[in-house]
Structure formats: structure tokens, C-alpha cells
Amino acid sequence: MNSLIINNIGKLFNPKENSFGKIDIIENCSVIIKNGKIDEIVGNEIEINAIRLENYEVIDAEGMSVIPGFVDSHAHPIFAALRDKEFEMMNAGMSYIDIAKAGGGIKNSVKKLRAMTENELYKVSLGRMKEFLKFGTTTLEAKSGYGLTLNDEIKMLKVIKRLNETLEIDLIPTFLGAHDIPDEFKDDREGYISLLINEMIPKIAEEKLAVACDIFIEKNYFTVEEGRRILTAAKEHGLEVKIHADQLTCNGGSELAAELSALSSDHLEYISDKAIDDMIGKNVVFNLMPGASFFIGMPDYPPARKIIEKGGIIALSTDFNPGTCYCYSLPFIMTISAIYLHITAEELLWAATLGGAKALGLEKYIGSLGKGKKADLLIMDIKELSEIPYSMGMNLVRKVIKNGKIAECLCSAEK
Ligand code: NIG
Ligand code: FE
């Protein structure tokens, strides 16, 4: 029945709807969950009468804190193999782009993924999802983009679908066929763009294998004009749109995100002031993932304080992928964001929960602990929010509640 009561909560930290960076704090309370959804937050356990208790499973939070489950709104978790050798090459002085030009980068992942069957890909991806849950991520975006043929992109999206059906974590599928121009089209860009627009997008939308379409707008990848054509086609087929923009150069991708009323524009290390204003004007979420700059040793980070001061809404995500950020942990990304983006603990929590939900267009259902929302929440061994970014690389998640049930991911550690 998924009905339970979490008693003896020291502090409950709940992001305020429509108020970026503001957190409601309720001390000494209990959360009542009915049929997998948040029913009530009551002042303390004495208010819960004994009869109600009989019908509910009870969890004692032992004075620890409760926060919403993390919503990681930008990730590439389906891939065939690690790229740790490229990480070594970057640390020895090569740039991400130089490695890509030498056959590494996205093309390396494409080659390996094409060689795998759907079942093999399912098997290597399965364990990763459990790791996300252990670090408190209850909803995870999952992009395609390492197949770059109709069949290989569908293979990735089918793996996402199967994982979603099997596992507790919720996966939100995004089509990223415009991640790179595959080698077989290197002298025929137009041929690949036409394949995306005329075959891949219609088929994937028709089979409901993705809810959104993404593109990598960047020097050496896709131009703004190509992005406009591809994403307009995606919208015509009922997909939401989002953009990898302004990551390595200031390239106009975020202005396009505003023009197309995208859900989010993502990365934004080199975003222009005009693009910030355009995005705010269109309510496009600023999806930041400083783990990528950190991991590839780039000196520049997105101008988060400027965005916040202008009134922008920020989401924080891992960008989990084998090339530019091999990290499951949103709390670790919060640490990096505190140091490099100068974001406060309250803003960090908001961005990693409700901000992520908004970046996925799912804020009605997840991201905070409002009545009727999914009961996705974490019992964390903290007294203050500031302990989350402060505890670098540590996992302070003690229990994960997903859809009103205790998730199994941490059970073996408890025994
Ligand atoms: O978000 N920027 C483009 N895509 C990924 C990297 C993908 C890869 O290197 O495999 C990113 O950083
Ligand atoms: Fe990415």
C-alpha cells in the first residue's frame, strides 16, 4: 500500500515553490505518506493518533533530517565503457577537444556502444542506476547520444525504458542524436541532419521512447542554425527541447534555448549577459553542472551568482558521463558548486531538488515535499544544510524513500 509514517524527524528542509533558494524548515516533525504520495507533515509524533499508526509502517528518523530526493536533470548514464585513459591524458595536459580530434571523446563511446547488444548494454548500465540511488538521486534524466544511428539510438532508449521498468529510480529519457556528427557522415553533415529531422525524431517521438530532445551546440559539433532546425522538428513532434550550450565557447545556444522556450539550457560556462536576460524572460531553467569543468580541468565555471541576482532559476546536475564527469553524487556536485559557483547551502538544495524538477518539467510531481507529490525523500545524517556541501565526497544519506517505500539500495550496508 506504500503508506508509512516517518517519525522523529529533527529537521525537515523543504524547498519553497516559486521562490528560488528559499527553504522552509520544520523542526521535530513527522511525514505521513499515503499510497506513495506525501499526505501531511505534522508538528510532532504526538499528533499522530494510535489508530492511524496501526495502518502505517513506521520509520524512526532518529532525530536526523529529511530532504526531498535529489533530481538529477542532466546525465548520460548509458554507455558501453569507461574512458579513464582519456582522463589520464587530460591530466597529462591534453584538452578535451584534442582528445576528441584524436578519436577519443564522444566518438570513442559511439564506437564501443555500437558494438554492444541491447542486453549487454542493459547489464553494464544496471549497476550504475543503483549507485545514483545510494547517493540520494530518486529521479534521473537519461540521454541517448552514443549511438548516432536510428537503431543504436533506439537501442539506448530501449535500455532506459527497461531500466525504468525494473528499478526503483525514475529515469526520464531524452533523445540526443545531435550529440556529434558520426564519422560516416563527416563529409555530409546535411545528410545526418536530414536523418535526425526526417527519420530519427519522428520515429522516437512516435514510439514514445523520449520525452525531450537535446543537442550539443558547440564549435566542432552543431551550429545554432542547425540546432534551430533540429529542435523545431522535435517540437513539432511533441518533444520538449533543451540544449547543451555555451560549454566550451560562447556560442549563442542559450539565446536559441530562450527563442524556442526550452525546458533548460545546460552547462553555460560562457553564457552571455544577453542570453541570461533572454532565458529569464522565457522562464528557461539554467541547468548548471560544474562537475564537468572540475573533471576536465577547465578554469571557467558558469556565472551562477550573476544568474541568481538577475532572478534566474538554477538546477544543478551531475552531467554523469564517461568523458567529462564520471560522478554519481549530486552532494559532491553541491560541494564543487559551493566552492566554484559560490552558491549557498539553501540555494544548492533548491537547485538539486526543485530546480532539477523544473528542468524536467516535473515540478508538479517531484522536487519538494508538498501534499500530493511523490513521496521521494531522504533521511540524511545532518543537523544543518551546510553539512551537505561541506562533507566533501561523503555520503550522508541513511535511507532513501522512493514512491513511499524504503528503497533497497542501502539495505546491504545496514546489515
Ligand atoms: O555534457 N558536452 C557534450 N556532452 C557531454 C560529454 C560527452 C562525452 O564526452 O562523452 C557533456 O559534457
Ligand atoms: Fe551533458
PDB file of N, CA and C in Angstrom, residues 181-219:
ATOM      1  N   ILE A 181      28.435  14.637 -35.040  1.00  0.00           N
ATOM      2  CA  ILE A 181      28.225  14.112 -36.400  1.00  0.00           C
ATOM      3  C   ILE A 181      29.013  12.808 -36.483  1.00  0.00           C
ATOM      4  N   PRO A 182      28.350  11.686 -36.741  1.00  0.00           N
ATOM      5  CA  PRO A 182      29.094  10.426 -36.765  1.00  0.00           C
ATOM      6  C   PRO A 182      30.050  10.365 -37.964  1.00  0.00           C
ATOM      7  N   ASP A 183      31.106   9.568 -37.819  1.00  0.00           N
ATOM      8  CA  ASP A 183      32.160   9.510 -38.845  1.00  0.00           C
ATOM      9  C   ASP A 183      31.632   9.262 -40.256  1.00  0.00           C
ATOM     10  N   GLU A 184      30.640   8.371 -40.362  1.00  0.00           N
ATOM     11  CA  GLU A 184      30.171   8.026 -41.711  1.00  0.00           C
ATOM     12  C   GLU A 184      29.484   9.211 -42.407  1.00  0.00           C
ATOM     13  N   PHE A 185      29.179  10.276 -41.647  1.00  0.00           N
ATOM     14  CA  PHE A 185      28.580  11.477 -42.257  1.00  0.00           C
ATOM     15  C   PHE A 185      29.542  12.656 -42.222  1.00  0.00           C
ATOM     16  N   LYS A 186      30.846  12.393 -42.002  1.00  0.00           N
ATOM     17  CA  LYS A 186      31.734  13.544 -41.776  1.00  0.00           C
ATOM     18  C   LYS A 186      31.838  14.466 -43.007  1.00  0.00           C
ATOM     19  N   ASP A 187      31.585  13.908 -44.201  1.00  0.00           N
ATOM     20  CA  ASP A 187      31.584  14.775 -45.385  1.00  0.00           C
ATOM     21  C   ASP A 187      30.161  15.099 -45.848  1.00  0.00           C
ATOM     22  N   ASP A 188      29.202  14.809 -44.994  1.00  0.00           N
ATOM     23  CA  ASP A 188      27.807  15.015 -45.394  1.00  0.00           C
ATOM     24  C   ASP A 188      26.970  15.392 -44.166  1.00  0.00           C
ATOM     25  N   ARG A 189      27.277  16.542 -43.573  1.00  0.00           N
ATOM     26  CA  ARG A 189      26.553  16.999 -42.375  1.00  0.00           C
ATOM     27  C   ARG A 189      25.052  17.031 -42.650  1.00  0.00           C
ATOM     28  N   GLU A 190      24.741  17.574 -43.823  1.00  0.00           N
ATOM     29  CA  GLU A 190      23.337  17.759 -44.161  1.00  0.00           C
ATOM     30  C   GLU A 190      22.612  16.402 -44.166  1.00  0.00           C
ATOM     31  N   GLY A 191      23.325  15.371 -44.619  1.00  0.00           N
ATOM     32  CA  GLY A 191      22.723  14.028 -44.648  1.00  0.00           C
ATOM     33  C   GLY A 191      22.351  13.588 -43.233  1.00  0.00           C
ATOM     34  N   TYR A 192      23.234  13.845 -42.258  1.00  0.00           N
ATOM     35  CA  TYR A 192      22.928  13.421 -40.878  1.00  0.00           C
ATOM     36  C   TYR A 192      21.789  14.260 -40.289  1.00  0.00           C
ATOM     37  N   ILE A 193      21.824  15.564 -40.584  1.00  0.00           N
ATOM     38  CA  ILE A 193      20.770  16.434 -40.038  1.00  0.00           C
ATOM     39  C   ILE A 193      19.412  16.024 -40.614  1.00  0.00           C
ATOM     40  N   SER A 194      19.433  15.677 -41.882  1.00  0.00           N
ATOM     41  CA  SER A 194      18.187  15.230 -42.501  1.00  0.00           C
ATOM     42  C   SER A 194      17.714  13.894 -41.876  1.00  0.00           C
ATOM     43  N   LEU A 195      18.658  13.007 -41.579  1.00  0.00           N
ATOM     44  CA  LEU A 195      18.298  11.744 -40.910  1.00  0.00           C
ATOM     45  C   LEU A 195      17.666  12.031 -39.536  1.00  0.00           C
ATOM     46  N   LEU A 196      18.260  12.975 -38.819  1.00  0.00           N
ATOM     47  CA  LEU A 196      17.714  13.334 -37.500  1.00  0.00           C
ATOM     48  C   LEU A 196      16.278  13.858 -37.635  1.00  0.00           C
ATOM     49  N   ILE A 197      16.117  14.806 -38.578  1.00  0.00           N
ATOM     50  CA  ILE A 197      14.832  15.502 -38.687  1.00  0.00           C
ATOM     51  C   ILE A 197      13.756  14.607 -39.304  1.00  0.00           C
ATOM     52  N   ASN A 198      14.145  13.858 -40.325  1.00  0.00           N
ATOM     53  CA  ASN A 198      13.113  13.139 -41.082  1.00  0.00           C
ATOM     54  C   ASN A 198      12.888  11.702 -40.642  1.00  0.00           C
ATOM     55  N   GLU A 199      13.859  11.126 -39.939  1.00  0.00           N
ATOM     56  CA  GLU A 199      13.662   9.721 -39.534  1.00  0.00           C
ATOM     57  C   GLU A 199      13.738   9.508 -38.032  1.00  0.00           C
ATOM     58  N   MET A 200      14.835   9.966 -37.452  1.00  0.00           N
ATOM     59  CA  MET A 200      15.021   9.623 -36.036  1.00  0.00           C
ATOM     60  C   MET A 200      13.972  10.290 -35.138  1.00  0.00           C
ATOM     61  N   ILE A 201      13.836  11.611 -35.255  1.00  0.00           N
ATOM     62  CA  ILE A 201      12.910  12.313 -34.356  1.00  0.00           C
ATOM     63  C   ILE A 201      11.477  11.790 -34.518  1.00  0.00           C
ATOM     64  N   PRO A 202      10.970  11.680 -35.763  1.00  0.00           N
ATOM     65  CA  PRO A 202       9.588  11.170 -35.895  1.00  0.00           C
ATOM     66  C   PRO A 202       9.410   9.782 -35.283  1.00  0.00           C
ATOM     67  N   LYS A 203      10.377   8.883 -35.508  1.00  0.00           N
ATOM     68  CA  LYS A 203      10.236   7.504 -35.041  1.00  0.00           C
ATOM     69  C   LYS A 203      10.276   7.448 -33.498  1.00  0.00           C
ATOM     70  N   ILE A 204      11.225   8.178 -32.937  1.00  0.00           N
ATOM     71  CA  ILE A 204      11.407   8.136 -31.479  1.00  0.00           C
ATOM     72  C   ILE A 204      10.217   8.791 -30.771  1.00  0.00           C
ATOM     73  N   ALA A 205       9.720   9.867 -31.356  1.00  0.00           N
ATOM     74  CA  ALA A 205       8.542  10.525 -30.775  1.00  0.00           C
ATOM     75  C   ALA A 205       7.329   9.601 -30.902  1.00  0.00           C
ATOM     76  N   GLU A 206       7.194   8.984 -32.040  1.00  0.00           N
ATOM     77  CA  GLU A 206       6.035   8.113 -32.271  1.00  0.00           C
ATOM     78  C   GLU A 206       6.046   6.924 -31.307  1.00  0.00           C
ATOM     79  N   GLU A 207       7.215   6.376 -31.074  1.00  0.00           N
ATOM     80  CA  GLU A 207       7.300   5.218 -30.165  1.00  0.00           C
ATOM     81  C   GLU A 207       7.387   5.633 -28.704  1.00  0.00           C
ATOM     82  N   LYS A 208       7.298   6.920 -28.453  1.00  0.00           N
ATOM     83  CA  LYS A 208       7.337   7.458 -27.083  1.00  0.00           C
ATOM     84  C   LYS A 208       8.553   6.970 -26.304  1.00  0.00           C
ATOM     85  N   LEU A 209       9.677   6.954 -26.988  1.00  0.00           N
ATOM     86  CA  LEU A 209      10.909   6.494 -26.341  1.00  0.00           C
ATOM     87  C   LEU A 209      11.647   7.637 -25.653  1.00  0.00           C
ATOM     88  N   ALA A 210      11.229   8.877 -25.907  1.00  0.00           N
ATOM     89  CA  ALA A 210      11.873  10.014 -25.245  1.00  0.00           C
ATOM     90  C   ALA A 210      10.812  11.074 -24.998  1.00  0.00           C
ATOM     91  N   VAL A 211      11.049  11.891 -23.975  1.00  0.00           N
ATOM     92  CA  VAL A 211      10.109  12.993 -23.727  1.00  0.00           C
ATOM     93  C   VAL A 211      10.702  14.332 -24.165  1.00  0.00           C
ATOM     94  N   ALA A 212      12.016  14.326 -24.441  1.00  0.00           N
ATOM     95  CA  ALA A 212      12.661  15.581 -24.825  1.00  0.00           C
ATOM     96  C   ALA A 212      13.764  15.297 -25.834  1.00  0.00           C
ATOM     97  N   CYS A 213      14.176  16.371 -26.515  1.00  0.00           N
ATOM     98  CA  CYS A 213      15.261  16.277 -27.491  1.00  0.00           C
ATOM     99  C   CYS A 213      16.323  17.308 -27.108  1.00  0.00           C
ATOM    100  N   ASP A 214      17.570  16.870 -27.132  1.00  0.00           N
ATOM    101  CA  ASP A 214      18.699  17.706 -26.729  1.00  0.00           C
ATOM    102  C   ASP A 214      19.666  17.806 -27.915  1.00  0.00           C
ATOM    103  N   ILE A 215      20.567  18.767 -27.862  1.00  0.00           N
ATOM    104  CA  ILE A 215      21.586  18.921 -28.910  1.00  0.00           C
ATOM    105  C   ILE A 215      22.832  19.534 -28.289  1.00  0.00           C
ATOM    106  N   PHE A 216      23.997  19.179 -28.827  1.00  0.00           N
ATOM    107  CA  PHE A 216      25.257  19.758 -28.365  1.00  0.00           C
ATOM    108  C   PHE A 216      25.616  20.890 -29.328  1.00  0.00           C
ATOM    109  N   ILE A 217      25.275  22.130 -28.955  1.00  0.00           N
ATOM    110  CA  ILE A 217      25.654  23.274 -29.778  1.00  0.00           C
ATOM    111  C   ILE A 217      27.022  23.732 -29.321  1.00  0.00           C
ATOM    112  N   GLU A 218      27.993  23.613 -30.219  1.00  0.00           N
ATOM    113  CA  GLU A 218      29.390  23.910 -29.851  1.00  0.00           C
ATOM    114  C   GLU A 218      30.225  23.917 -31.113  1.00  0.00           C
ATOM    115  N   LYS A 219      31.291  24.682 -31.087  1.00  0.00           N
ATOM    116  CA  LYS A 219      32.278  24.663 -32.159  1.00  0.00           C
ATOM    117  C   LYS A 219      32.702  23.204 -32.387  1.00  0.00           C
TER     118      LYS A 219
END
